[in-house]
Short mmCIF file of N, CA and C in Angstrom, two decimals:
data_model
loop_
_atom_site.label_atom_id
_atom_site.label_comp_id
_atom_site.label_asym_id
_atom_site.label_seq_id
_atom_site.Cartn_x
_atom_site.Cartn_y
_atom_site.Cartn_z
N ASP X 167 99.45 -124.68 12.25
CA ASP X 167 98.14 -124.62 11.82
C ASP X 167 97.10 -124.98 12.85
N ASP X 168 97.48 -125.77 13.74
CA ASP X 168 96.68 -126.26 14.69
C ASP X 168 96.34 -125.24 15.76
N LEU X 169 97.07 -124.27 15.89
CA LEU X 169 96.95 -123.20 16.81
C LEU X 169 96.06 -121.94 16.30
N LYS X 170 95.81 -121.95 15.00
CA LYS X 170 95.06 -120.83 14.52
C LYS X 170 93.74 -120.83 15.09
N GLY X 171 93.33 -119.66 15.68
CA GLY X 171 92.01 -119.49 16.36
C GLY X 171 92.02 -120.03 17.74
N LYS X 172 93.22 -120.40 18.22
CA LYS X 172 93.39 -120.90 19.63
C LYS X 172 94.19 -119.94 20.44
N THR X 173 94.28 -120.11 21.64
CA THR X 173 95.03 -119.28 22.62
C THR X 173 96.32 -120.03 23.07
N LEU X 174 97.47 -119.23 22.87
CA LEU X 174 98.89 -119.93 23.36
C LEU X 174 99.26 -119.02 24.39
N ILE X 175 99.71 -119.75 25.38
CA ILE X 175 100.20 -119.07 26.64
C ILE X 175 101.70 -118.91 26.52
N VAL X 176 102.19 -117.67 26.84
CA VAL X 176 103.56 -117.35 26.85
C VAL X 176 103.88 -116.57 28.05
N ASP X 177 105.28 -116.40 28.39
CA ASP X 177 105.64 -115.47 29.36
C ASP X 177 106.00 -114.08 28.64
N LYS X 178 105.59 -112.97 29.28
CA LYS X 178 105.93 -111.67 28.63
C LYS X 178 107.53 -111.52 28.48
N GLY X 179 107.72 -110.80 27.25
CA GLY X 179 109.14 -110.50 27.06
C GLY X 179 110.04 -111.62 26.72
N THR X 180 109.57 -112.95 26.44
CA THR X 180 110.42 -113.95 26.11
C THR X 180 110.50 -114.18 24.73
N THR X 181 111.37 -115.00 24.15
CA THR X 181 111.72 -115.31 22.80
C THR X 181 110.38 -115.99 22.30
N ALA X 182 109.64 -116.75 23.05
CA ALA X 182 108.29 -117.31 22.65
C ALA X 182 107.31 -116.23 22.22
N GLU X 183 107.27 -115.23 23.08
CA GLU X 183 106.34 -114.19 22.75
C GLU X 183 106.74 -113.45 21.48
N ILE X 184 107.99 -113.20 21.31
CA ILE X 184 108.56 -112.59 20.13
C ILE X 184 108.43 -113.38 19.01
N PHE X 185 108.71 -114.71 19.00
CA PHE X 185 108.51 -115.55 17.84
C PHE X 185 107.14 -115.59 17.37
N PHE X 186 106.16 -115.84 18.27
CA PHE X 186 104.80 -115.96 17.80
C PHE X 186 104.16 -114.63 17.35
N THR X 187 104.49 -113.54 17.99
CA THR X 187 104.08 -112.23 17.57
C THR X 187 104.55 -111.97 16.21
N GLU X 188 105.77 -112.25 15.91
CA GLU X 188 106.39 -111.94 14.49
C GLU X 188 105.85 -112.80 13.44
N ASN X 189 105.84 -114.11 13.83
CA ASN X 189 105.47 -115.08 12.83
C ASN X 189 104.15 -115.64 12.72
N TYR X 190 103.39 -115.51 13.74
CA TYR X 190 101.98 -116.08 13.67
C TYR X 190 101.01 -115.05 14.36
N PRO X 191 100.77 -113.95 13.86
CA PRO X 191 99.93 -112.90 14.40
C PRO X 191 98.50 -113.38 14.53
N GLU X 192 98.09 -114.53 13.89
CA GLU X 192 96.65 -114.93 14.03
C GLU X 192 96.56 -115.76 15.20
N ILE X 193 97.61 -116.00 15.95
CA ILE X 193 97.45 -116.94 17.11
C ILE X 193 97.28 -115.90 18.27
N LYS X 194 96.23 -116.10 19.13
CA LYS X 194 96.04 -115.25 20.21
C LYS X 194 96.98 -115.71 21.33
N LEU X 195 97.58 -114.61 21.90
CA LEU X 195 98.72 -114.92 22.94
C LEU X 195 98.01 -114.47 24.35
N LEU X 196 98.11 -115.30 25.42
CA LEU X 196 97.80 -115.01 26.67
C LEU X 196 99.14 -114.95 27.46
N LYS X 197 99.44 -113.82 27.91
CA LYS X 197 100.77 -113.44 28.41
C LYS X 197 100.76 -113.27 29.89
N PHE X 198 101.92 -113.94 30.47
CA PHE X 198 102.03 -113.83 31.90
C PHE X 198 103.31 -113.38 32.34
N ASP X 199 103.50 -112.79 33.66
CA ASP X 199 104.85 -112.32 34.06
C ASP X 199 105.69 -113.42 34.65
N GLN X 200 104.92 -114.42 35.17
CA GLN X 200 105.63 -115.49 35.89
C GLN X 200 105.48 -116.77 35.35
N ASN X 201 106.43 -117.71 35.36
CA ASN X 201 106.45 -119.01 34.90
C ASN X 201 105.19 -119.81 35.60
N THR X 202 105.12 -119.72 36.84
CA THR X 202 104.14 -120.32 37.58
C THR X 202 102.72 -120.07 37.04
N GLU X 203 102.39 -118.80 36.87
CA GLU X 203 101.16 -118.33 36.30
C GLU X 203 100.93 -118.86 34.93
N ALA X 204 101.94 -119.01 34.11
CA ALA X 204 101.68 -119.58 32.81
C ALA X 204 101.35 -120.93 32.80
N PHE X 205 102.17 -121.77 33.58
CA PHE X 205 101.84 -123.15 33.70
C PHE X 205 100.46 -123.47 34.39
N GLN X 206 100.19 -122.64 35.37
CA GLN X 206 98.91 -122.86 35.96
C GLN X 206 97.72 -122.58 35.03
N ALA X 207 97.89 -121.60 34.17
CA ALA X 207 96.89 -121.20 33.23
C ALA X 207 96.59 -122.29 32.26
N LEU X 208 97.68 -123.04 31.94
CA LEU X 208 97.47 -124.10 30.98
C LEU X 208 96.76 -125.29 31.73
N LYS X 209 97.08 -125.59 32.93
CA LYS X 209 96.43 -126.57 33.69
C LYS X 209 94.92 -126.29 33.94
N ASP X 210 94.61 -124.97 34.03
CA ASP X 210 93.31 -124.50 34.31
C ASP X 210 92.42 -124.43 32.95
N GLY X 211 93.15 -124.60 31.88
CA GLY X 211 92.41 -124.48 30.65
C GLY X 211 92.13 -123.17 30.05
N ARG X 212 92.97 -122.13 30.60
CA ARG X 212 92.82 -120.91 30.14
C ARG X 212 93.45 -120.59 28.78
N GLY X 213 94.25 -121.61 28.35
CA GLY X 213 94.84 -121.57 26.92
C GLY X 213 94.93 -122.97 26.46
N ASP X 214 95.23 -123.06 25.20
CA ASP X 214 95.12 -124.38 24.45
C ASP X 214 96.45 -125.04 24.47
N ALA X 215 97.46 -124.20 24.52
CA ALA X 215 98.94 -124.76 24.57
C ALA X 215 99.84 -123.66 25.24
N LEU X 216 101.06 -124.07 25.44
CA LEU X 216 102.04 -123.17 26.11
C LEU X 216 103.26 -123.27 25.32
N ALA X 217 103.98 -122.15 25.09
CA ALA X 217 105.35 -122.13 24.33
C ALA X 217 106.22 -121.54 25.46
N HIS X 218 107.43 -122.32 25.57
CA HIS X 218 108.35 -121.91 26.69
C HIS X 218 109.70 -122.43 26.41
N ASP X 219 110.72 -122.13 27.25
CA ASP X 219 112.03 -122.66 27.18
C ASP X 219 112.03 -124.19 27.38
N ASN X 220 112.85 -124.69 26.32
CA ASN X 220 112.81 -126.32 26.27
C ASN X 220 113.15 -126.86 27.74
N THR X 221 114.15 -126.39 28.41
CA THR X 221 114.46 -127.05 29.69
C THR X 221 113.44 -127.20 30.61
N LEU X 222 112.77 -126.09 30.93
CA LEU X 222 111.67 -126.04 31.85
C LEU X 222 110.50 -126.72 31.31
N LEU X 223 110.05 -126.66 29.99
CA LEU X 223 108.90 -127.05 29.36
C LEU X 223 108.97 -128.70 29.25
N PHE X 224 110.20 -129.20 28.84
CA PHE X 224 110.35 -130.65 28.71
C PHE X 224 110.23 -131.35 30.09
N ALA X 225 110.78 -130.77 31.06
CA ALA X 225 110.69 -131.35 32.40
C ALA X 225 109.23 -131.25 32.99
N TRP X 226 108.63 -130.21 32.80
CA TRP X 226 107.32 -129.90 33.37
C TRP X 226 106.34 -130.98 32.62
N ALA X 227 106.47 -130.99 31.43
CA ALA X 227 105.45 -131.99 30.61
C ALA X 227 105.75 -133.47 30.94
N PHE X 228 107.00 -133.78 31.28
CA PHE X 228 107.29 -135.19 31.76
C PHE X 228 106.82 -135.43 33.08
N GLU X 229 106.86 -134.46 34.02
CA GLU X 229 106.52 -134.67 35.41
C GLU X 229 105.01 -134.34 35.69
N THR X 230 104.32 -133.81 34.68
CA THR X 230 102.84 -133.39 34.89
C THR X 230 102.05 -134.42 33.99
N PRO X 231 101.34 -135.27 34.61
CA PRO X 231 100.48 -136.20 33.82
C PRO X 231 99.42 -135.56 32.88
N GLY X 232 99.31 -135.93 31.62
CA GLY X 232 98.35 -135.46 30.73
C GLY X 232 98.85 -134.35 29.72
N TYR X 233 100.15 -134.04 29.85
CA TYR X 233 100.75 -133.13 28.98
C TYR X 233 101.88 -133.68 28.18
N THR X 234 102.00 -133.25 26.93
CA THR X 234 103.07 -133.86 26.16
C THR X 234 103.81 -132.57 25.32
N ILE X 235 104.99 -132.80 24.83
CA ILE X 235 105.64 -131.80 23.89
C ILE X 235 105.12 -132.18 22.55
N VAL X 236 104.59 -131.23 21.85
CA VAL X 236 104.18 -131.38 20.44
C VAL X 236 105.37 -131.06 19.53
N GLU X 237 106.05 -130.06 19.77
CA GLU X 237 107.19 -129.70 18.88
C GLU X 237 108.34 -129.16 19.70
N GLY X 238 109.48 -129.68 19.72
CA GLY X 238 110.62 -129.44 20.64
C GLY X 238 111.42 -128.21 20.34
N ASN X 239 111.37 -127.73 19.09
CA ASN X 239 112.22 -126.57 18.57
C ASN X 239 111.39 -125.89 17.57
N LEU X 240 111.11 -124.59 17.96
CA LEU X 240 110.50 -123.74 16.94
C LEU X 240 111.44 -122.44 16.75
N GLY X 241 111.67 -121.90 15.61
CA GLY X 241 112.42 -120.78 15.49
C GLY X 241 114.02 -121.07 15.62
N SER X 242 114.69 -120.00 15.79
CA SER X 242 116.16 -120.21 15.93
C SER X 242 116.52 -120.64 17.36
N GLN X 243 117.52 -121.31 17.56
CA GLN X 243 117.91 -121.78 18.93
C GLN X 243 118.58 -120.59 19.64
N ASP X 244 117.92 -120.44 20.82
CA ASP X 244 118.46 -119.35 21.63
C ASP X 244 119.10 -119.95 22.85
N THR X 245 119.96 -119.13 23.38
CA THR X 245 120.87 -119.67 24.46
C THR X 245 120.72 -118.67 25.65
N ILE X 246 121.02 -119.27 26.89
CA ILE X 246 121.35 -118.61 28.03
C ILE X 246 122.91 -118.61 28.24
N ALA X 247 123.48 -117.41 28.33
CA ALA X 247 124.93 -117.38 28.21
C ALA X 247 125.51 -116.29 29.10
N PRO X 248 126.65 -116.37 29.53
CA PRO X 248 127.38 -115.40 30.31
C PRO X 248 127.53 -114.12 29.52
N ALA X 249 127.79 -112.98 30.26
CA ALA X 249 127.85 -111.74 29.58
C ALA X 249 128.98 -110.98 30.23
N VAL X 250 129.70 -110.09 29.62
CA VAL X 250 130.67 -109.27 30.18
C VAL X 250 130.55 -107.87 29.86
N LYS X 251 131.04 -107.03 30.69
CA LYS X 251 131.02 -105.61 30.30
C LYS X 251 131.71 -105.20 29.14
N LYS X 252 131.23 -104.52 28.15
CA LYS X 252 131.93 -104.12 26.97
C LYS X 252 133.25 -103.56 27.24
N GLY X 253 134.23 -103.97 26.46
CA GLY X 253 135.50 -103.66 26.73
C GLY X 253 136.34 -104.50 27.64
N ASN X 254 135.81 -105.49 28.30
CA ASN X 254 136.46 -106.37 29.25
C ASN X 254 136.86 -107.65 28.39
N ALA X 255 137.89 -107.32 27.40
CA ALA X 255 138.38 -108.35 26.56
C ALA X 255 138.98 -109.56 27.26
N ASP X 256 139.74 -109.32 28.50
CA ASP X 256 140.38 -110.39 29.14
C ASP X 256 139.31 -111.37 29.73
N LEU X 257 138.29 -110.89 30.33
CA LEU X 257 137.29 -111.79 30.78
C LEU X 257 136.56 -112.45 29.76
N LEU X 258 136.23 -111.78 28.77
CA LEU X 258 135.56 -112.53 27.54
C LEU X 258 136.46 -113.53 27.01
N ALA X 259 137.72 -113.27 26.86
CA ALA X 259 138.64 -114.33 26.25
C ALA X 259 138.73 -115.45 27.20
N TRP X 260 138.81 -115.22 28.56
CA TRP X 260 138.81 -116.33 29.58
C TRP X 260 137.52 -117.27 29.48
N ILE X 261 136.44 -116.47 29.49
CA ILE X 261 135.15 -117.27 29.46
C ILE X 261 134.97 -118.16 28.22
N ASN X 262 135.33 -117.54 27.14
CA ASN X 262 135.28 -118.24 25.75
C ASN X 262 136.29 -119.53 25.82
N ALA X 263 137.49 -119.17 26.36
CA ALA X 263 138.33 -120.39 26.48
C ALA X 263 137.89 -121.51 27.36
N GLU X 264 137.33 -121.10 28.55
CA GLU X 264 136.72 -122.08 29.36
C GLU X 264 135.57 -122.92 28.83
N LEU X 265 134.74 -122.25 28.04
CA LEU X 265 133.62 -122.90 27.34
C LEU X 265 134.23 -123.97 26.37
N VAL X 266 135.24 -123.60 25.57
CA VAL X 266 135.88 -124.58 24.75
C VAL X 266 136.45 -125.75 25.51
N ALA X 267 137.23 -125.41 26.52
CA ALA X 267 137.83 -126.36 27.25
C ALA X 267 136.85 -127.35 27.93
N LEU X 268 135.77 -126.77 28.48
CA LEU X 268 134.82 -127.63 29.03
C LEU X 268 133.99 -128.41 27.94
N GLY X 269 133.89 -127.89 26.83
CA GLY X 269 133.30 -128.68 25.65
C GLY X 269 134.20 -129.94 25.28
N LYS X 270 135.49 -129.75 25.36
CA LYS X 270 136.38 -130.79 24.96
C LYS X 270 136.22 -131.96 26.06
N GLU X 271 135.87 -131.60 27.34
CA GLU X 271 135.72 -132.57 28.30
C GLU X 271 134.23 -133.07 28.32
N ASN X 272 133.39 -132.59 27.42
CA ASN X 272 131.94 -133.02 27.39
C ASN X 272 131.31 -132.73 28.72
N PHE X 273 131.75 -131.69 29.37
CA PHE X 273 131.17 -131.30 30.73
C PHE X 273 129.70 -131.11 30.76
N VAL X 274 129.11 -130.23 29.75
CA VAL X 274 127.66 -129.89 29.89
C VAL X 274 126.87 -131.26 29.69
N HIS X 275 127.29 -132.11 28.79
CA HIS X 275 126.49 -133.33 28.52
C HIS X 275 126.69 -134.26 29.84
N GLN X 276 127.76 -134.29 30.38
CA GLN X 276 127.94 -135.06 31.63
C GLN X 276 127.05 -134.53 32.78
N ALA X 277 127.01 -133.14 32.98
CA ALA X 277 126.20 -132.51 33.85
C ALA X 277 124.76 -132.80 33.56
N TYR X 278 124.38 -132.89 32.26
CA TYR X 278 123.03 -133.12 31.96
C TYR X 278 122.54 -134.47 32.46
N ASP X 279 123.49 -135.48 32.08
CA ASP X 279 123.18 -136.96 32.50
C ASP X 279 123.15 -137.03 34.00
N ALA X 280 124.03 -136.28 34.76
CA ALA X 280 124.00 -136.47 36.14
C ALA X 280 122.85 -135.77 36.86
N GLU X 281 122.47 -134.49 36.35
CA GLU X 281 121.63 -133.75 37.14
C GLU X 281 120.14 -133.52 36.43
N LEU X 282 120.15 -133.63 35.16
CA LEU X 282 118.83 -133.21 34.45
C LEU X 282 118.08 -134.38 33.73
N LYS X 283 118.85 -135.33 33.28
CA LYS X 283 118.28 -136.40 32.40
C LYS X 283 117.12 -137.04 33.10
N SER X 284 117.06 -137.26 34.33
CA SER X 284 116.03 -138.01 35.04
C SER X 284 114.65 -137.11 35.16
N HIS X 285 114.78 -135.86 34.73
CA HIS X 285 113.59 -135.08 34.90
C HIS X 285 113.03 -134.94 33.51
N PHE X 286 113.43 -135.59 32.47
CA PHE X 286 113.00 -135.54 31.17
C PHE X 286 112.50 -136.89 30.68
N SER X 287 111.67 -136.95 29.65
CA SER X 287 111.24 -138.18 29.14
C SER X 287 112.41 -138.99 28.54
N PRO X 288 112.32 -140.29 28.38
CA PRO X 288 113.50 -141.02 27.87
C PRO X 288 113.78 -140.60 26.25
N ASP X 289 112.85 -140.14 25.63
CA ASP X 289 113.05 -139.75 24.20
C ASP X 289 113.55 -138.42 24.06
N THR X 290 113.76 -137.58 25.13
CA THR X 290 114.40 -136.26 25.05
C THR X 290 115.93 -136.30 24.84
N LYS X 291 116.26 -135.57 23.79
CA LYS X 291 117.72 -135.67 23.43
C LYS X 291 118.37 -134.48 24.24
N ALA X 292 119.57 -134.83 24.74
CA ALA X 292 120.42 -133.78 25.42
C ALA X 292 120.65 -132.59 24.62
N ASP X 293 120.92 -132.74 23.29
CA ASP X 293 121.14 -131.62 22.51
C ASP X 293 119.97 -130.76 22.31
N ASP X 294 118.75 -131.05 22.58
CA ASP X 294 117.64 -130.28 22.67
C ASP X 294 117.51 -129.36 23.90
N VAL X 295 118.37 -129.71 24.76
CA VAL X 295 118.25 -128.98 26.18
C VAL X 295 119.64 -128.25 26.45
N VAL X 296 120.80 -128.81 26.12
CA VAL X 296 122.04 -128.15 26.48
C VAL X 296 122.98 -127.91 25.21
N ILE X 297 123.89 -127.10 25.30
CA ILE X 297 124.86 -126.71 24.23
C ILE X 297 126.32 -126.97 24.80
N GLU X 298 127.03 -127.72 24.07
CA GLU X 298 128.41 -127.99 24.51
C GLU X 298 129.47 -127.05 23.87
N GLY X 299 130.42 -126.60 24.68
CA GLY X 299 131.56 -125.87 24.26
C GLY X 299 131.24 -124.39 23.82
N GLY X 300 130.07 -123.87 24.15
CA GLY X 300 129.69 -122.53 23.76
C GLY X 300 129.49 -122.29 22.24
N VAL X 301 129.15 -123.45 21.56
CA VAL X 301 128.93 -123.24 20.12
C VAL X 301 127.61 -124.11 19.84
N ILE X 302 126.74 -123.35 19.11
CA ILE X 302 125.49 -123.94 18.64
C ILE X 302 125.78 -124.65 17.28
N SER X 303 125.72 -126.02 17.43
CA SER X 303 125.83 -126.80 16.03
C SER X 303 124.62 -126.68 15.12
N GLU X 304 124.89 -126.30 13.98
CA GLU X 304 123.78 -126.13 13.01
C GLU X 304 123.65 -127.40 12.10
#
């Protein structure tokens, strides 16, 4: 409701653009091709808010004074994932098995702690940024 009549900055072709276009047509979208353009537009005051991927947005808000996360998760949880050519069942099976094995080792959370955690505010939860074992927990 706070965005009604306001301008929301998004990157073209992203899940953020699709989510707001489909669910909140009354919110004006200011669309950019590049992340750097979108974040600069927010800093320049060309928009009132920015919707973006959690990983990048959480880090940017933490490292950029004067900005904060209002809502960490909107819509369904989307992932960045490996893909294989249709019909390549062997590679697909191997990737899926590797994701499960890495999940049992808590690999992604360990990598988050070692490499990403310091770039986020202390109240950011790892599960808002990474997914373990190739499975989205509902």
